[in-house]
Short mmCIF file of C-alpha atoms in Angstrom, two decimals:
data_model
loop_
_atom_site.label_atom_id
_atom_site.label_comp_id
_atom_site.label_asym_id
_atom_site.label_seq_id
_atom_site.Cartn_x
_atom_site.Cartn_y
_atom_site.Cartn_z
CA MET A 1 0.00 0.00 0.00
CA ARG A 2 1.02 3.64 -0.44
CA ALA A 3 1.45 5.44 2.85
CA ALA A 4 3.00 8.46 4.50
CA TYR A 5 5.28 7.69 7.41
CA TYR A 6 8.13 8.96 9.57
CA ASP A 7 10.97 7.15 11.33
CA THR A 8 12.08 10.10 13.46
CA THR A 9 10.43 13.27 14.71
CA GLY A 10 11.11 16.69 13.26
CA PRO A 11 9.92 19.22 10.65
CA ALA A 12 7.33 17.84 8.25
CA THR A 13 9.35 18.35 5.06
CA GLU A 14 12.37 16.66 6.63
CA VAL A 15 10.86 13.56 8.22
CA LEU A 16 7.66 12.69 6.34
CA ARG A 17 8.09 10.15 3.56
CA VAL A 18 5.64 8.66 1.06
CA GLY A 19 6.21 5.16 -0.24
CA GLU A 20 5.16 1.53 -0.31
CA LEU A 21 4.58 -0.31 2.97
CA PRO A 22 3.19 -3.80 3.60
CA ASP A 23 -0.60 -3.98 3.69
CA PRO A 24 -1.87 -4.23 7.28
CA GLN A 25 -3.96 -7.26 8.17
CA PRO A 26 -6.96 -7.08 10.49
CA GLY A 27 -6.40 -8.98 13.71
CA PRO A 28 -9.11 -10.42 15.97
CA GLY A 29 -11.79 -7.81 16.58
CA GLU A 30 -10.41 -5.49 13.91
CA VAL A 31 -11.57 -4.15 10.55
CA LEU A 32 -9.42 -3.24 7.57
CA VAL A 33 -10.49 0.11 6.11
CA ARG A 34 -9.59 1.42 2.67
CA VAL A 35 -9.08 5.11 3.40
CA THR A 36 -10.82 7.65 1.19
CA LEU A 37 -9.77 10.76 3.11
CA SER A 38 -7.42 11.11 6.06
CA GLY A 39 -8.00 14.00 8.46
CA VAL A 40 -4.98 16.00 9.68
CA ASN A 41 -5.21 17.52 13.16
CA PRO A 42 -2.87 19.66 15.29
CA GLY A 43 -2.32 16.66 17.57
CA ASP A 44 -0.99 14.71 14.58
CA THR A 45 1.52 17.39 13.66
CA LYS A 46 2.63 17.79 17.27
CA LYS A 47 3.36 14.06 17.49
CA ARG A 48 5.33 14.22 14.24
CA ALA A 49 7.30 17.22 15.50
CA GLY A 50 8.14 15.58 18.83
CA TRP A 51 6.38 18.47 20.54
CA THR A 52 6.75 17.26 24.16
CA GLY A 53 10.30 16.02 23.67
CA ALA A 54 9.19 12.40 24.00
CA PRO A 55 11.05 9.76 21.99
CA MET A 56 9.47 7.97 19.04
CA PRO A 57 6.80 5.66 20.50
CA TYR A 58 7.33 3.17 17.67
CA PRO A 59 10.19 2.65 15.20
CA ARG A 60 7.94 3.86 12.36
CA VAL A 61 4.67 5.81 12.51
CA VAL A 62 1.99 6.22 9.87
CA PRO A 63 0.37 9.45 11.11
CA HIS A 64 -3.23 10.68 11.54
CA SER A 65 -6.06 9.32 13.66
CA ASP A 66 -9.14 10.29 11.64
CA ALA A 67 -10.51 9.12 8.31
CA ALA A 68 -13.41 8.28 6.06
CA GLY A 69 -13.31 5.02 4.19
CA VAL A 70 -14.83 1.64 3.37
CA VAL A 71 -14.40 -1.62 5.27
CA GLU A 72 -12.47 -4.00 3.01
CA ALA A 73 -11.96 -7.00 5.31
CA VAL A 74 -12.59 -8.07 8.89
CA GLY A 75 -10.71 -10.07 11.49
CA ALA A 76 -11.90 -12.93 13.61
CA GLY A 77 -14.94 -12.12 15.72
CA VAL A 78 -16.21 -9.32 13.47
CA ALA A 79 -19.40 -9.80 11.46
CA PRO A 80 -18.62 -10.31 7.75
CA SER A 81 -21.58 -8.03 6.98
CA ARG A 82 -19.38 -5.05 7.83
CA VAL A 83 -17.40 -5.55 4.63
CA GLY A 84 -18.34 -2.91 2.08
CA ARG A 85 -19.76 -0.46 4.60
CA ARG A 86 -18.71 3.20 4.59
CA VAL A 87 -17.29 4.25 7.96
CA TRP A 88 -15.72 7.12 9.80
CA VAL A 89 -12.57 6.24 11.74
CA ARG A 90 -11.27 7.78 14.94
CA GLY A 91 -8.28 7.07 17.17
CA ALA A 92 -6.36 5.06 14.58
CA GLN A 93 -3.01 6.47 15.72
CA SER A 94 -3.87 6.92 19.39
CA TYR A 95 -1.40 4.62 21.19
CA ARG A 96 -0.91 2.84 17.86
CA ALA A 97 1.76 2.97 15.15
CA GLY A 98 -0.53 2.69 12.12
CA GLY A 99 -2.67 5.71 11.37
CA THR A 100 -4.84 6.74 8.43
CA ALA A 101 -2.32 8.48 6.14
CA ALA A 102 -2.30 5.35 4.00
CA GLU A 103 -4.44 3.49 1.51
CA LEU A 104 -5.31 0.94 4.22
CA THR A 105 -5.56 1.02 8.00
CA ALA A 106 -6.50 -1.76 10.43
CA VAL A 107 -8.28 -0.63 13.60
CA PRO A 108 -10.39 -2.16 16.37
CA GLU A 109 -13.97 -2.49 15.13
CA ARG A 110 -15.29 0.05 17.66
CA LEU A 111 -13.09 2.76 16.10
CA ALA A 112 -14.87 2.47 12.74
CA THR A 113 -18.47 3.72 12.87
CA ASP A 114 -20.94 3.09 10.06
CA LEU A 115 -21.71 6.18 8.00
CA PRO A 116 -25.21 7.17 6.91
CA ASP A 117 -25.50 7.49 3.13
CA THR A 118 -26.20 11.22 3.41
CA VAL A 119 -22.89 12.03 5.12
CA GLY A 120 -20.03 12.86 2.76
CA ASP A 121 -16.42 11.83 3.15
CA VAL A 122 -15.15 15.34 3.95
CA LEU A 123 -17.35 15.69 7.02
CA ALA A 124 -16.77 12.06 7.99
CA ALA A 125 -12.99 12.56 8.01
CA CYS A 126 -13.43 15.51 10.39
CA LEU A 127 -15.59 13.79 13.01
CA GLY A 128 -12.84 12.11 15.02
CA ILE A 129 -10.56 14.25 17.18
CA PRO A 130 -12.32 17.60 16.55
CA GLY A 131 -15.83 16.17 16.76
CA VAL A 132 -15.35 14.10 19.90
CA THR A 133 -13.46 16.97 21.58
CA ALA A 134 -16.21 19.42 20.66
CA HIS A 135 -18.88 17.07 21.99
CA ARG A 136 -17.06 16.57 25.29
CA ALA A 137 -16.57 20.33 25.67
CA VAL A 138 -20.25 21.08 25.07
CA PHE A 139 -21.95 18.11 26.77
CA GLY A 140 -19.38 16.96 29.33
CA ASP A 141 -21.45 18.49 32.13
CA GLY A 142 -24.89 17.46 30.91
CA PRO A 143 -27.48 18.70 28.41
CA VAL A 144 -27.34 22.30 27.20
CA SER A 145 -30.98 22.83 26.24
CA GLY A 146 -32.05 26.23 27.53
CA ARG A 147 -28.51 27.14 28.60
CA THR A 148 -26.07 29.66 27.15
CA VAL A 149 -22.81 28.37 25.67
CA LEU A 150 -19.89 30.57 24.60
CA VAL A 151 -17.58 28.97 22.03
CA HIS A 152 -14.24 30.59 21.34
CA GLY A 153 -12.63 30.22 17.92
CA VAL A 154 -15.71 29.31 15.90
CA LEU A 155 -13.69 29.36 12.69
CA GLY A 156 -11.53 26.48 13.95
CA GLY A 157 -12.10 22.75 13.54
CA VAL A 158 -13.23 22.08 17.12
CA GLY A 159 -14.87 25.46 17.66
CA SER A 160 -17.03 25.26 14.54
CA LEU A 161 -18.33 21.80 15.45
CA ALA A 162 -18.82 22.77 19.10
CA ALA A 163 -20.97 25.76 18.13
CA GLN A 164 -23.08 23.63 15.77
CA LEU A 165 -23.49 20.85 18.34
CA ALA A 166 -24.55 23.38 20.98
CA VAL A 167 -27.20 24.78 18.62
CA TRP A 168 -28.31 21.20 17.85
CA GLY A 169 -28.51 20.59 21.61
CA GLY A 170 -30.92 23.49 22.12
CA ALA A 171 -28.56 26.07 23.62
CA ARG A 172 -28.34 29.79 23.10
CA VAL A 173 -24.93 29.94 21.41
CA LEU A 174 -22.44 32.78 21.37
CA GLY A 175 -19.11 32.60 19.57
CA THR A 176 -15.89 34.53 19.15
CA VAL A 177 -13.31 35.16 16.45
CA ARG A 178 -9.92 36.83 16.81
CA SER A 179 -10.71 40.09 15.03
CA GLY A 180 -13.46 42.11 13.44
CA ALA A 181 -12.03 41.22 10.03
CA ASP A 182 -12.91 37.57 10.71
CA LEU A 183 -16.61 38.21 11.30
CA ALA A 184 -17.47 38.08 7.60
CA GLU A 185 -16.07 34.53 7.38
CA VAL A 186 -18.49 33.07 9.94
CA ALA A 187 -21.50 31.20 8.55
CA LEU A 188 -23.04 29.46 11.53
CA PRO A 189 -26.84 29.75 11.78
CA GLY A 190 -28.06 30.36 15.31
CA VAL A 191 -24.71 31.65 16.59
CA THR A 192 -24.13 35.27 17.67
CA VAL A 193 -20.47 36.07 17.10
CA PHE A 194 -18.19 38.66 18.75
CA ALA A 195 -14.69 39.83 17.83
CA LEU A 196 -12.15 39.56 20.64
CA ASP A 197 -10.25 42.64 19.47
CA ARG A 198 -13.22 44.89 20.21
CA PRO A 199 -12.74 46.86 23.45
CA GLY A 200 -14.99 45.94 26.36
CA VAL A 201 -16.25 42.78 24.68
CA ALA A 202 -17.23 41.19 28.02
CA GLU A 203 -20.21 43.47 28.50
CA PRO A 204 -21.98 42.77 25.18
CA VAL A 205 -21.30 39.04 25.67
CA ARG A 206 -22.93 39.10 29.11
CA THR A 207 -25.85 41.08 27.74
CA ALA A 208 -26.38 38.66 24.85
CA ALA A 209 -26.19 35.80 27.36
CA GLY A 210 -28.95 37.29 29.46
CA GLY A 211 -26.66 38.08 32.35
CA GLY A 212 -24.05 35.36 32.09
CA VAL A 213 -22.77 32.26 30.31
CA ASP A 214 -23.36 28.73 31.59
CA ARG A 215 -20.53 27.04 29.69
CA VAL A 216 -17.44 28.19 27.84
CA VAL A 217 -15.68 26.12 25.19
CA GLU A 218 -12.11 27.41 25.25
CA VAL A 219 -9.42 27.10 22.58
CA SER A 220 -6.88 29.42 24.25
CA PHE A 221 -7.16 29.18 28.03
CA SER A 222 -4.29 31.56 28.84
CA ASP A 223 -5.44 34.30 26.47
CA ASN A 224 -9.16 34.34 27.32
CA LEU A 225 -9.25 33.45 31.01
CA ASP A 226 -10.04 36.96 32.26
CA LEU A 227 -12.85 37.34 29.73
CA ASP A 228 -14.25 33.92 30.61
CA ALA A 229 -14.22 34.74 34.32
CA ALA A 230 -16.04 37.99 33.59
CA VAL A 231 -18.88 36.40 31.63
CA LEU A 232 -19.48 33.06 33.41
CA ARG A 233 -22.48 32.68 35.69
CA ASN A 234 -22.08 31.35 39.21
CA GLY A 235 -21.61 27.60 38.86
CA GLY A 236 -20.51 27.87 35.24
CA VAL A 237 -18.13 25.51 33.46
CA LEU A 238 -14.98 26.45 31.57
CA ALA A 239 -13.99 23.54 29.27
CA ALA A 240 -10.58 24.08 27.69
CA TYR A 241 -8.85 21.99 25.04
CA GLY A 242 -5.97 24.37 24.24
CA THR A 243 -3.76 27.15 25.56
CA ARG A 244 -1.03 29.38 24.18
CA ASP A 245 0.87 29.68 27.47
CA ALA A 246 1.55 26.29 29.03
CA ARG A 247 1.64 27.83 32.52
CA PRO A 248 -1.28 30.29 32.55
CA VAL A 249 -1.87 32.71 35.42
CA LEU A 250 -5.40 32.95 36.80
CA ASP A 251 -7.17 35.18 39.29
CA PHE A 252 -8.15 32.49 41.79
CA TRP A 253 -10.65 34.14 44.14
CA PRO A 254 -13.20 35.43 41.60
CA LEU A 255 -13.32 31.96 40.04
CA LEU A 256 -13.69 30.37 43.48
CA PHE A 257 -16.46 32.68 44.62
CA ALA A 258 -18.27 32.01 41.33
CA ASN A 259 -17.99 28.25 41.97
CA THR A 260 -16.41 27.80 38.55
CA THR A 261 -15.62 24.32 37.25
CA ILE A 262 -12.53 24.13 35.03
CA ARG A 263 -12.59 21.08 32.79
CA LEU A 264 -9.42 20.25 30.81
CA LEU A 265 -9.87 18.04 27.76
CA GLY A 266 -7.33 15.50 26.50
CA SER A 267 -9.04 13.70 23.64
CA ASP A 268 -6.87 10.56 23.61
CA ASP A 269 -8.07 9.61 27.09
CA PHE A 270 -11.72 10.58 27.37
CA PRO A 271 -13.86 8.12 29.35
CA ALA A 272 -15.22 5.34 27.16
CA ASP A 273 -18.85 6.18 27.89
CA ALA A 274 -18.27 9.81 26.94
CA VAL A 275 -16.69 8.77 23.64
CA ASP A 276 -19.56 6.37 22.92
CA ALA A 277 -22.08 9.15 23.51
CA ALA A 278 -20.09 11.50 21.29
CA VAL A 279 -19.89 8.96 18.46
CA GLN A 280 -23.65 8.36 18.56
CA ASP A 281 -24.52 12.06 18.70
CA LEU A 282 -22.02 13.07 16.00
CA THR A 283 -23.34 10.44 13.62
CA THR A 284 -26.94 11.46 14.28
CA ALA A 285 -26.20 15.18 13.95
CA ALA A 286 -24.26 14.62 10.74
CA GLU A 287 -27.07 12.54 9.25
CA SER A 288 -29.63 15.23 10.06
CA GLY A 289 -27.51 17.98 8.50
CA ALA A 290 -27.05 19.75 11.83
CA ILE A 291 -23.25 19.87 11.48
CA ALA A 292 -21.04 20.62 8.50
CA VAL A 293 -17.43 21.48 7.67
CA PRO A 294 -17.47 24.76 5.72
CA ASP A 295 -13.82 24.99 4.67
CA ALA A 296 -11.59 22.04 3.77
CA ASP A 297 -8.62 21.42 1.49
CA VAL A 298 -8.08 17.96 0.02
CA LEU A 299 -4.44 17.27 -0.90
CA PRO A 300 -2.91 14.18 -2.50
CA LEU A 301 -0.79 11.96 -0.29
CA GLU A 302 2.40 13.31 -1.88
CA ARG A 303 1.61 16.72 -0.34
CA VAL A 304 1.11 15.44 3.21
CA ALA A 305 4.04 17.55 4.48
CA GLU A 306 2.33 20.65 3.06
CA ALA A 307 -0.87 19.75 4.93
CA HIS A 308 1.15 19.44 8.15
CA ASP A 309 2.88 22.78 7.55
CA ARG A 310 -0.45 24.49 6.95
CA ILE A 311 -1.75 23.16 10.27
CA ASP A 312 1.40 24.29 12.07
CA ALA A 313 1.09 27.74 10.47
CA GLY A 314 -2.37 28.11 12.03
CA THR A 315 -4.72 27.64 9.08
CA ARG A 316 -8.37 27.49 10.02
CA ARG A 317 -9.25 25.39 7.00
CA ARG A 318 -9.49 21.65 7.59
CA GLN A 319 -6.65 19.75 5.94
CA LEU A 320 -7.45 16.35 4.43
CA VAL A 321 -5.18 13.94 2.59
CA ALA A 322 -6.34 11.53 -0.14
CA PRO A 323 -4.16 8.37 -0.09
CA SER A 324 -5.45 7.31 -3.54
CA PRO A 325 -6.13 9.54 -6.57
CA GLN A 326 -9.57 11.17 -6.40
CA THR A 327 -11.99 10.28 -9.20
#
């Protein structure tokens, strides 16, 4: 099979290779998926770069955890009826060497979820890390119907899905973008959006929230913490999946007196029941048309390093890689 891989960590153009590797075989309880589109996420590029300084977890890694594809074969214990089914794949390279940047990937059956006919491959390849993270951020503390949810970074992969899921869940949804120039790019029905570069933005956010926000979905904990503290209601939840400063400073007492819950989200290790709920809801929401991916680039496998570099440069467009030529 054709695959992208790396044998050492480092810059994308230096360590990523594209070539022939042996076809994986599905083991007991696994399915073999022919990958249509492989989703590239910041977590994938950080692993490739050796972001935490950790050594290579395996001698060779085929990157990427997310994908859309078709089940080509099954291992022992898996129903043969799964062969031929379209699926969306998550977690393929979470604690595993073989990800989805390849024509074929073998994963445990539970990591490949059947796709409704109405859901396209682009959206399906974006449901894994960003979708499950967004779901956990929005619903990790219960239903949001009738509540107010503030989602930062609604032009991003997680933020866009989080805002759409919150609307789908019956919340009043507010969102933010970095600057006023970004406002024209937002196309999210049911979401009231604010620019963070506008002075005194906390007051209009609180007003739009009817006096305060119940939950915040946070992409940059260190940058937005003061704003979040200013707009959260007593008993509110701040769910963060990213930060610019790894050691953020917070004003402790106002958060304490407001009984604020801070929830930090590491997608590789969410509780199994939370992931199961996310998978079910994401599939249902996608089938109903409640969620979409507005901006995505599909690159051939030979340009996988370019996709990684775009992610590292901060693009807000989803980056997808096609292991086989698109027809």
